[in-house]
Amino acid sequence: MTPTHWMHNIHIMTMDPNQSGALGVINQGVIVWADGQLIYVGSADGAPSTNPEDNVIDGQGAWVSPGLVDCHTHLIWGGNRAGEFEALLEGASYAEIAKQGGGIMSTVTATRALSEQQLFDAALPRLHRLMETGVTTVEIKSGYGLDDVSERAMLRVMTRLQAATGIQVMRTCLAAHALPPEYKGRQDDYVAWIADHLLPSVAAEGLADAVDVFCEEIAFTAAQAETLWRAAQRLGLQVKGHVGQLSVSGGADVLAQLGGLSADHVEYLTDQQVTALSQAGVAAVLLPGAFYFLRETQMPPIDSFRRLQVPMAIATDMNPGSSPLGSLLTAANMACVLWRMTPAEAWLGITRHAAMALGLGNRKGQLQQGYDADFVLWQVENPVQVIHELGIHRPHRIWLAGKLLLPNPLIAH
Ligand code: DI6
Ligand code: FE
């Protein structure tokens, strides 16, 4: 029989909406798990009795949260964009840089130059950075290959990253991120190639879970996105989109119509679009890192999301240009400071709501019976400190699928 594990003397942020308060806190609680799954989460009184062979852990009064979920990253890439950072600070805009062949396209060139192994080697330490801040589930997008060989290499690296780290990796095909030079002036042909060739083969090989589209004046139209999302849905893949990063696009309306998982980068969103997302049960993924690095001033419609109860997830958007950010806790802090989200909203944004944005709401992002045993121990007096005190707190311990993650392999990379 596999051993049963017990942890007591802890305060649990369950994030379970059926528990009390915004974060579903259970003071002086007990967590019991076996085989990577939670068997009991609750007060000490109601806990099952221990057996002599059980492994019993004293949490020493620490706080426990679900493993964090970073639901939007682009963490596989080649090269760097240091020069672009300098240009941005001198006043160039992200769109101008992109139109001159910089931005995403410069990373595409550098990514295509790397082998699959080199891409894996570049991405693994970035994933370790996220794990050090408590991330146990991550979403990763392709979109720096934009051709058959490199898009597939990126997608395969995602599966290898999951195998190498043990964390859950959700894989998104973002071939519609920018127009590759081979298709200059033939944007519809590129969209047709993705819909008719790339996606069917990627789906047949089980290389992706979802399809994203960069819906933007400098990228793809809502109509092109619709073609791609419908193709994805026919193949059994989930759909999501970058739908309001630099300007209002029709992408959010299409996502609502199609019942997408999440609408991401939603600074530019109309009230009608928020209503449509709310009615369709689509989550909003907020990316304060990109807002910060691009010195954006258009705020996402936080009040409308609140009023219409759109789940607000927060993610790093980790990428080489618009959000070179390796800490989900920093993203959570930014969402509070830049947009006045509450610390409780930020906690939900990196746990329950982020899991919902990935379609994993029934097994990740909360601590309750039947959920995966991914959780983090924080040595703080008050969980708000983890969000407030920027760069100061790191997980004291992390359990991933019920197993204690040793800190040493993380620090070595
Ligand atoms: N928006 C972003 O912020 C990322 N992709 C996108 O469509 C970053 C892209 C990049 O600058 O490399
Ligand atoms: Fe993004």
GROMACS .gro file of C-alpha atoms and ligand atoms in nm:
model
  426
    1MET     CA    1   0.000   0.000   0.000
    2THR     CA    2   0.126   0.350  -0.077
    3PRO     CA    3   0.174   0.562   0.233
    4THR     CA    4  -0.078   0.817   0.346
    5HIS     CA    5   0.062   1.161   0.430
    6TRP     CA    6  -0.068   1.395   0.693
    7MET     CA    7   0.006   1.757   0.761
    8HIS     CA    8  -0.132   1.939   1.063
    9ASN     CA    9  -0.071   2.266   1.247
   10ILE     CA   10  -0.132   2.472   0.932
   11HIS     CA   11  -0.362   2.746   0.807
   12ILE     CA   12  -0.505   2.640   0.474
   13MET     CA   13  -0.604   2.875   0.192
   14THR     CA   14  -0.827   2.624   0.020
   15MET     CA   15  -0.958   2.867  -0.249
   16ASP     CA   16  -1.265   2.644  -0.230
   17PRO     CA   17  -1.575   2.862  -0.287
   18ASN     CA   18  -1.771   2.639  -0.048
   19GLN     CA   19  -1.542   2.728   0.243
   20SER     CA   20  -1.575   3.059   0.425
   21GLY     CA   21  -1.429   3.391   0.312
   22ALA     CA   22  -1.278   3.487  -0.023
   23LEU     CA   23  -0.987   3.244   0.012
   24GLY     CA   24  -1.174   2.967   0.193
   25VAL     CA   25  -0.936   2.974   0.489
   26ILE     CA   26  -0.933   2.689   0.740
   27ASN     CA   27  -0.736   2.778   1.052
   28GLN     CA   28  -0.560   2.496   1.233
   29GLY     CA   29  -0.644   2.261   0.950
   30VAL     CA   30  -0.530   1.921   0.835
   31ILE     CA   31  -0.442   1.795   0.487
   32VAL     CA   32  -0.430   1.425   0.413
   33TRP     CA   33  -0.310   1.285   0.080
   34ALA     CA   34  -0.204   0.964  -0.090
   35ASP     CA   35  -0.115   0.866  -0.446
   36GLY     CA   36  -0.084   1.231  -0.547
   37GLN     CA   37  -0.442   1.315  -0.451
   38LEU     CA   38  -0.602   1.495  -0.160
   39ILE     CA   39  -0.807   1.267   0.063
   40TYR     CA   40  -0.905   1.520   0.327
   41VAL     CA   41  -0.883   1.899   0.364
   42GLY     CA   42  -1.052   2.043   0.669
   43SER     CA   43  -1.047   2.106   1.039
   44ALA     CA   44  -0.854   1.883   1.278
   45ASP     CA   45  -1.181   1.766   1.439
   46GLY     CA   46  -1.325   1.599   1.131
   47ALA     CA   47  -0.998   1.446   1.007
   48PRO     CA   48  -0.971   1.069   0.960
   49SER     CA   49  -0.760   0.896   1.223
   50THR     CA   50  -0.394   0.826   1.155
   51ASN     CA   51  -0.234   0.484   1.123
   52PRO     CA   52   0.109   0.410   1.269
   53GLU     CA   53   0.259   0.374   0.921
   54ASP     CA   54   0.133   0.716   0.805
   55ASN     CA   55   0.384   0.994   0.743
   56VAL     CA   56   0.285   1.280   0.975
   57ILE     CA   57   0.422   1.632   0.919
   58ASP     CA   58   0.400   1.925   1.160
   59GLY     CA   59   0.342   2.241   0.951
   60GLN     CA   60   0.456   2.460   1.244
   61GLY     CA   61   0.182   2.714   1.197
   62ALA     CA   62   0.267   2.794   0.834
   63TRP     CA   63   0.017   2.891   0.566
   64VAL     CA   64  -0.062   2.647   0.285
   65SER     CA   65  -0.186   2.748  -0.060
   66PRO     CA   66  -0.263   2.540  -0.368
   67GLY     CA   67   0.032   2.507  -0.606
   68LEU     CA   68   0.034   2.820  -0.819
   69VAL     CA   69  -0.094   2.811  -1.176
   70ASP     CA   70   0.074   3.028  -1.441
   71CYS     CA   71  -0.189   3.008  -1.714
   72HIS     CA   72  -0.020   3.213  -1.991
   73THR     CA   73   0.349   3.198  -2.085
   74HIS     CA   74   0.565   3.199  -2.397
   75LEU     CA   75   0.871   3.058  -2.220
   76ILE     CA   76   1.037   2.871  -2.505
   77TRP     CA   77   1.246   3.099  -2.724
   78GLY     CA   78   1.588   3.158  -2.875
   79GLY     CA   79   1.798   3.475  -2.850
   80ASN     CA   80   1.720   3.786  -2.651
   81ARG     CA   81   1.570   4.130  -2.711
   82ALA     CA   82   1.800   4.350  -2.506
   83GLY     CA   83   1.839   4.598  -2.792
   84GLU     CA   84   1.465   4.633  -2.823
   85PHE     CA   85   1.439   4.716  -2.454
   86GLU     CA   86   1.673   5.007  -2.511
   87ALA     CA   87   1.473   5.122  -2.815
   88LEU     CA   88   1.149   5.105  -2.615
   89LEU     CA   89   1.300   5.319  -2.343
   90GLU     CA   90   1.408   5.572  -2.604
   91GLY     CA   91   1.045   5.605  -2.711
   92ALA     CA   92   0.980   5.350  -2.988
   93SER     CA   93   0.648   5.168  -2.953
   94TYR     CA   94   0.603   4.789  -2.950
   95ALA     CA   95   0.393   4.813  -3.268
   96GLU     CA   96   0.658   5.026  -3.447
   97ILE     CA   97   0.932   4.781  -3.354
   98ALA     CA   98   0.718   4.491  -3.478
   99LYS     CA   99   0.643   4.667  -3.809
  100GLN     CA  100   1.016   4.712  -3.868
  101GLY     CA  101   1.074   4.338  -3.838
  102GLY     CA  102   1.181   4.345  -3.474
  103GLY     CA  103   0.972   4.216  -3.187
  104ILE     CA  104   0.821   3.873  -3.233
  105MET     CA  105   0.988   3.828  -3.575
  106SER     CA  106   1.337   3.875  -3.438
  107THR     CA  107   1.268   3.602  -3.184
  108VAL     CA  108   1.131   3.380  -3.462
  109THR     CA  109   1.463   3.407  -3.646
  110ALA     CA  110   1.660   3.324  -3.332
  111THR     CA  111   1.424   3.037  -3.239
  112ARG     CA  112   1.437   2.876  -3.584
  113ALA     CA  113   1.817   2.873  -3.552
  114LEU     CA  114   1.804   2.645  -3.246
  115SER     CA  115   1.764   2.268  -3.239
  116GLU     CA  116   1.491   2.109  -3.031
  117GLN     CA  117   1.750   2.018  -2.768
  118GLN     CA  118   1.882   2.376  -2.757
  119LEU     CA  119   1.527   2.507  -2.715
  120PHE     CA  120   1.470   2.264  -2.430
  121ASP     CA  121   1.797   2.368  -2.263
  122ALA     CA  122   1.702   2.735  -2.292
  123ALA     CA  123   1.351   2.684  -2.157
  124LEU     CA  124   1.419   2.454  -1.860
  125PRO     CA  125   1.588   2.712  -1.634
  126ARG     CA  126   1.306   2.958  -1.708
  127LEU     CA  127   1.055   2.701  -1.594
  128HIS     CA  128   1.266   2.642  -1.283
  129ARG     CA  129   1.244   3.014  -1.205
  130LEU     CA  130   0.865   2.989  -1.209
  131MET     CA  131   0.870   2.673  -0.999
  132GLU     CA  132   1.084   2.846  -0.737
  133THR     CA  133   0.799   3.089  -0.680
  134GLY     CA  134   0.553   2.805  -0.625
  135VAL     CA  135   0.422   2.729  -0.973
  136THR     CA  136   0.313   2.366  -1.016
  137THR     CA  137   0.102   2.406  -1.333
  138VAL     CA  138   0.202   2.610  -1.634
  139GLU     CA  139   0.066   2.687  -1.978
  140ILE     CA  140   0.319   2.736  -2.259
  141LYS     CA  141   0.254   2.868  -2.609
  142SER     CA  142   0.438   2.802  -2.932
  143GLY     CA  143   0.446   3.089  -3.182
  144TYR     CA  144   0.816   3.160  -3.231
  145GLY     CA  145   0.855   2.893  -3.498
  146LEU     CA  146   0.579   2.980  -3.746
  147ASP     CA  147   0.673   2.688  -3.967
  148ASP     CA  148   0.616   2.317  -3.953
  149VAL     CA  149   0.955   2.219  -3.813
  150SER     CA  150   0.993   2.486  -3.547
  151GLU     CA  151   0.631   2.497  -3.426
  152ARG     CA  152   0.643   2.122  -3.373
  153ALA     CA  153   0.981   2.145  -3.201
  154MET     CA  154   0.837   2.398  -2.956
  155LEU     CA  155   0.535   2.179  -2.888
  156ARG     CA  156   0.751   1.872  -2.831
  157VAL     CA  157   0.971   2.067  -2.591
  158MET     CA  158   0.659   2.137  -2.381
  159THR     CA  159   0.595   1.767  -2.336
  160ARG     CA  160   0.961   1.716  -2.249
  161LEU     CA  161   0.949   1.997  -1.992
  162GLN     CA  162   0.660   1.822  -1.822
  163ALA     CA  163   0.853   1.495  -1.815
  164ALA     CA  164   1.168   1.665  -1.684
  165THR     CA  165   1.004   1.862  -1.403
  166GLY     CA  166   0.689   1.668  -1.317
  167ILE     CA  167   0.481   1.983  -1.328
  168GLN     CA  168   0.164   1.991  -1.537
  169VAL     CA  169   0.231   2.164  -1.869
  170MET     CA  170  -0.066   2.269  -2.083
  171ARG     CA  171   0.043   2.308  -2.445
  172THR     CA  172  -0.097   2.577  -2.671
  173CYS     CA  173  -0.033   2.616  -3.043
  174LEU     CA  174   0.005   2.987  -3.124
  175ALA     CA  175   0.118   2.953  -3.485
  176ALA     CA  176  -0.100   3.260  -3.556
  177HIS     CA  177   0.131   3.487  -3.356
  178ALA     CA  178   0.287   3.679  -3.648
  179LEU     CA  179   0.304   3.641  -4.025
  180PRO     CA  180   0.620   3.454  -4.125
  181PRO     CA  181   0.823   3.617  -4.406
  182GLU     CA  182   0.755   3.323  -4.642
  183TYR     CA  183   0.389   3.430  -4.648
  184LYS     CA  184   0.442   3.805  -4.694
  185GLY     CA  185   0.128   3.952  -4.852
  186ARG     CA  186  -0.053   3.616  -4.825
  187GLN     CA  187  -0.194   3.623  -4.475
  188ASP     CA  188  -0.505   3.420  -4.560
  189ASP     CA  189  -0.286   3.149  -4.712
  190TYR     CA  190  -0.089   3.125  -4.388
  191VAL     CA  191  -0.412   3.098  -4.188
  192ALA     CA  192  -0.536   2.828  -4.426
  193TRP     CA  193  -0.208   2.637  -4.388
  194ILE     CA  194  -0.243   2.642  -4.008
  195ALA     CA  195  -0.609   2.536  -4.021
  196ASP     CA  196  -0.575   2.270  -4.292
  197HIS     CA  197  -0.227   2.127  -4.234
  198LEU     CA  198  -0.058   2.221  -3.911
  199LEU     CA  199  -0.347   2.184  -3.665
  200PRO     CA  200  -0.479   1.850  -3.799
  201SER     CA  201  -0.133   1.692  -3.778
  202VAL     CA  202  -0.059   1.845  -3.438
  203ALA     CA  203  -0.392   1.717  -3.308
  204ALA     CA  204  -0.339   1.373  -3.459
  205GLU     CA  205  -0.001   1.347  -3.287
  206GLY     CA  206  -0.142   1.472  -2.956
  207LEU     CA  207   0.106   1.761  -2.942
  208ALA     CA  208  -0.127   2.037  -2.819
  209ASP     CA  209  -0.420   2.099  -2.588
  210ALA     CA  210  -0.537   2.438  -2.715
  211VAL     CA  211  -0.507   2.695  -2.993
  212ASP     CA  212  -0.438   3.066  -2.940
  213VAL     CA  213  -0.444   3.352  -3.192
  214PHE     CA  214  -0.290   3.700  -3.163
  215CYS     CA  215  -0.592   3.907  -3.267
  216GLU     CA  216  -0.458   4.254  -3.330
  217GLU     CA  217  -0.414   4.520  -3.597
  218ILE     CA  218  -0.047   4.418  -3.630
  219ALA     CA  219  -0.133   4.047  -3.636
  220PHE     CA  220  -0.454   3.858  -3.728
  221THR     CA  221  -0.817   3.964  -3.773
  222ALA     CA  222  -1.113   3.832  -3.577
  223ALA     CA  223  -1.237   3.658  -3.893
  224GLN     CA  224  -0.906   3.477  -3.934
  225ALA     CA  225  -0.913   3.387  -3.566
  226GLU     CA  226  -1.262   3.245  -3.611
  227THR     CA  227  -1.141   3.021  -3.894
  228LEU     CA  228  -0.859   2.891  -3.674
  229TRP     CA  229  -1.067   2.843  -3.360
  230ARG     CA  230  -1.339   2.660  -3.548
  231ALA     CA  231  -1.077   2.432  -3.703
  232ALA     CA  232  -0.934   2.375  -3.355
  233GLN     CA  233  -1.272   2.287  -3.209
  234ARG     CA  234  -1.342   2.040  -3.488
  235LEU     CA  235  -1.017   1.869  -3.388
  236GLY     CA  236  -1.114   1.859  -3.019
  237LEU     CA  237  -0.874   2.136  -2.912
  238GLN     CA  238  -0.965   2.415  -2.672
  239VAL     CA  239  -0.958   2.778  -2.787
  240LYS     CA  240  -0.828   3.102  -2.636
  241GLY     CA  241  -0.691   3.430  -2.765
  242HIS     CA  242  -0.479   3.741  -2.726
  243VAL     CA  243  -0.777   3.965  -2.794
  244GLY     CA  244  -0.717   4.315  -2.656
  245GLN     CA  245  -0.351   4.393  -2.593
  246LEU     CA  246  -0.296   4.700  -2.811
  247SER     CA  247  -0.643   4.779  -2.946
  248VAL     CA  248  -1.003   4.656  -2.934
  249SER     CA  249  -1.045   4.354  -3.162
  250GLY     CA  250  -1.350   4.147  -3.243
  251GLY     CA  251  -1.169   3.844  -3.104
  252ALA     CA  252  -1.339   3.858  -2.765
  253ASP     CA  253  -1.684   3.839  -2.928
  254VAL     CA  254  -1.586   3.534  -3.131
  255LEU     CA  255  -1.436   3.364  -2.827
  256ALA     CA  256  -1.758   3.423  -2.635
  257GLN     CA  257  -1.962   3.283  -2.923
  258LEU     CA  258  -1.746   2.972  -2.945
  259GLY     CA  259  -1.725   2.917  -2.570
  260GLY     CA  260  -1.348   2.964  -2.541
  261LEU     CA  261  -1.151   2.892  -2.227
  262SER     CA  262  -1.006   3.239  -2.178
  263ALA     CA  263  -0.971   3.586  -2.325
  264ASP     CA  264  -0.618   3.709  -2.261
  265HIS     CA  265  -0.442   4.049  -2.272
  266VAL     CA  266  -0.770   4.228  -2.220
  267GLU     CA  267  -0.680   4.590  -2.159
  268TYR     CA  268  -0.879   4.697  -2.467
  269LEU     CA  269  -1.223   4.549  -2.416
  270THR     CA  270  -1.567   4.708  -2.452
  271ASP     CA  271  -1.838   4.672  -2.189
  272GLN     CA  272  -2.044   4.466  -2.433
  273GLN     CA  273  -1.750   4.231  -2.472
  274VAL     CA  274  -1.718   4.189  -2.096
  275THR     CA  275  -2.088   4.104  -2.083
  276ALA     CA  276  -2.050   3.851  -2.365
  277LEU     CA  277  -1.752   3.685  -2.193
  278SER     CA  278  -1.943   3.672  -1.866
  279GLN     CA  279  -2.248   3.511  -2.025
  280ALA     CA  280  -2.032   3.255  -2.204
  281GLY     CA  281  -1.833   3.170  -1.891
  282VAL     CA  282  -1.500   3.270  -2.046
  283ALA     CA  283  -1.223   3.362  -1.801
  284ALA     CA  284  -1.017   3.682  -1.835
  285VAL     CA  285  -0.641   3.637  -1.820
  286LEU     CA  286  -0.465   3.953  -1.704
  287LEU     CA  287  -0.098   4.005  -1.780
  288PRO     CA  288   0.038   4.295  -1.580
  289GLY     CA  289   0.396   4.219  -1.688
  290ALA     CA  290   0.321   4.317  -2.048
  291PHE     CA  291   0.132   4.626  -1.927
  292TYR     CA  292   0.435   4.725  -1.720
  293PHE     CA  293   0.711   4.657  -1.973
  294LEU     CA  294   0.527   4.829  -2.258
  295ARG     CA  295   0.440   5.123  -2.031
  296GLU     CA  296   0.074   5.071  -2.127
  297THR     CA  297  -0.176   5.315  -1.981
  298GLN     CA  298  -0.507   5.155  -2.082
  299MET     CA  299  -0.627   4.966  -1.773
  300PRO     CA  300  -0.818   4.640  -1.807
  301PRO     CA  301  -1.185   4.679  -1.710
  302ILE     CA  302  -1.141   4.531  -1.361
  303ASP     CA  303  -1.461   4.684  -1.222
  304SER     CA  304  -1.671   4.541  -1.505
  305PHE     CA  305  -1.513   4.198  -1.457
  306ARG     CA  306  -1.597   4.220  -1.087
  307ARG     CA  307  -1.954   4.334  -1.146
  308LEU     CA  308  -2.022   4.062  -1.403
  309GLN     CA  309  -1.825   3.798  -1.212
  310VAL     CA  310  -1.582   3.715  -1.487
  311PRO     CA  311  -1.309   3.504  -1.323
  312MET     CA  312  -0.987   3.707  -1.333
  313ALA     CA  313  -0.670   3.505  -1.371
  314ILE     CA  314  -0.323   3.660  -1.348
  315ALA     CA  315  -0.023   3.520  -1.537
  316THR     CA  316   0.338   3.616  -1.613
  317ASP     CA  317   0.314   3.612  -1.996
  318MET     CA  318   0.682   3.517  -1.964
  319ASN     CA  319   0.838   3.601  -2.305
  320PRO     CA  320   1.154   3.764  -2.439
  321GLY     CA  321   1.001   4.099  -2.538
  322SER     CA  322   0.683   4.233  -2.386
  323SER     CA  323   0.711   4.052  -2.053
  324PRO     CA  324   1.049   3.907  -1.957
  325LEU     CA  325   0.919   3.819  -1.613
  326GLY     CA  326   1.003   3.505  -1.419
  327SER     CA  327   0.790   3.536  -1.107
  328LEU     CA  328   0.417   3.481  -1.079
  329LEU     CA  329   0.427   3.646  -0.736
  330THR     CA  330   0.563   3.962  -0.897
  331ALA     CA  331   0.280   3.951  -1.151
  332ALA     CA  332   0.030   3.920  -0.864
  333ASN     CA  333   0.187   4.218  -0.688
  334MET     CA  334   0.176   4.424  -1.010
  335ALA     CA  335  -0.194   4.347  -1.058
  336CYS     CA  336  -0.260   4.497  -0.714
  337VAL     CA  337  -0.032   4.800  -0.739
  338LEU     CA  338  -0.098   4.889  -1.105
  339TRP     CA  339  -0.468   4.802  -1.121
  340ARG     CA  340  -0.580   4.801  -0.759
  341MET     CA  341  -0.687   4.442  -0.758
  342THR     CA  342  -0.721   4.322  -0.400
  343PRO     CA  343  -0.467   4.076  -0.257
  344ALA     CA  344  -0.750   3.822  -0.230
  345GLU     CA  345  -0.830   3.868  -0.601
  346ALA     CA  346  -0.460   3.827  -0.677
  347TRP     CA  347  -0.442   3.500  -0.478
  348LEU     CA  348  -0.746   3.369  -0.665
  349GLY     CA  349  -0.592   3.494  -0.990
  350ILE     CA  350  -0.286   3.272  -0.952
  351THR     CA  351  -0.476   2.967  -0.820
  352ARG     CA  352  -0.845   2.888  -0.872
  353HIS     CA  353  -0.917   3.132  -1.153
  354ALA     CA  354  -0.598   3.043  -1.338
  355ALA     CA  355  -0.689   2.675  -1.319
  356MET     CA  356  -1.034   2.758  -1.458
  357ALA     CA  357  -0.868   2.949  -1.743
  358LEU     CA  358  -0.692   2.625  -1.838
  359GLY     CA  359  -0.999   2.406  -1.808
  360LEU     CA  360  -0.843   2.242  -1.500
  361GLY     CA  361  -1.083   2.389  -1.246
  362ASN     CA  362  -1.187   2.045  -1.124
  363ARG     CA  363  -0.841   1.931  -1.020
  364LYS     CA  364  -0.600   2.224  -0.980
  365GLY     CA  365  -0.602   2.563  -0.810
  366GLN     CA  366  -0.795   2.457  -0.498
  367LEU     CA  367  -0.733   2.237  -0.200
  368GLN     CA  368  -1.023   2.004  -0.149
  369GLN     CA  369  -1.085   1.633  -0.150
  370GLY     CA  370  -1.021   1.470  -0.488
  371TYR     CA  371  -0.796   1.750  -0.615
  372ASP     CA  372  -0.430   1.699  -0.704
  373ALA     CA  373  -0.193   1.715  -0.408
  374ASP     CA  374  -0.002   2.021  -0.534
  375PHE     CA  375   0.053   2.270  -0.253
  376VAL     CA  376   0.295   2.522  -0.113
  377LEU     CA  377   0.396   2.607   0.243
  378TRP     CA  378   0.455   2.978   0.315
  379GLN     CA  379   0.619   3.090   0.640
  380VAL     CA  380   0.427   3.412   0.690
  381GLU     CA  381   0.192   3.548   0.953
  382ASN     CA  382  -0.057   3.673   0.697
  383PRO     CA  383  -0.095   3.547   0.337
  384VAL     CA  384  -0.126   3.905   0.210
  385GLN     CA  385   0.249   3.936   0.283
  386VAL     CA  386   0.326   3.692   0.001
  387ILE     CA  387   0.169   3.935  -0.248
  388HIS     CA  388   0.268   4.259  -0.075
  389GLU     CA  389   0.634   4.206   0.013
  390LEU     CA  390   0.778   4.198  -0.338
  391GLY     CA  391   1.059   3.950  -0.399
  392ILE     CA  392   1.087   3.870  -0.030
  393HIS     CA  393   0.891   3.546   0.004
  394ARG     CA  394   0.969   3.214  -0.151
  395PRO     CA  395   0.790   2.887  -0.083
  396HIS     CA  396   0.922   2.716   0.228
  397ARG     CA  397   0.826   2.377   0.086
  398ILE     CA  398   0.647   2.262  -0.232
  399TRP     CA  399   0.458   1.936  -0.277
  400LEU     CA  400   0.399   1.834  -0.635
  401ALA     CA  401   0.160   1.544  -0.704
  402GLY     CA  402   0.197   1.455  -0.336
  403LYS     CA  403   0.578   1.449  -0.338
  404LEU     CA  404   0.805   1.697  -0.166
  405LEU     CA  405   1.005   1.893  -0.422
  406LEU     CA  406   1.358   1.928  -0.301
  407PRO     CA  407   1.481   2.284  -0.336
  408ASN     CA  408   1.834   2.189  -0.446
  409PRO     CA  409   1.766   2.089  -0.807
  410LEU     CA  410   1.583   2.416  -0.853
  411ILE     CA  411   1.866   2.628  -0.722
  412ALA     CA  412   2.129   2.440  -0.923
  413HIS     CA  413   1.995   2.569  -1.256
  414DI6     N1  414   0.163   3.945  -2.702
  414DI6     C1  415   0.260   3.933  -2.612
  414DI6     O1  416   0.272   4.007  -2.518
  414DI6     C2  417   0.340   3.818  -2.643
  414DI6     N2  418   0.278   3.772  -2.763
  414DI6     C3  419   0.175   3.848  -2.790
  414DI6     O2  420   0.101   3.828  -2.883
  414DI6     C4  421   0.485   3.851  -2.656
  414DI6     C5  422   0.538   3.851  -2.791
  414DI6     C6  423   0.678   3.904  -2.801
  414DI6     O3  424   0.698   4.026  -2.791
  414DI6     O4  425   0.770   3.823  -2.821
  415FE      FE  426   0.095   3.665  -2.433
   0.00000   0.00000   0.00000
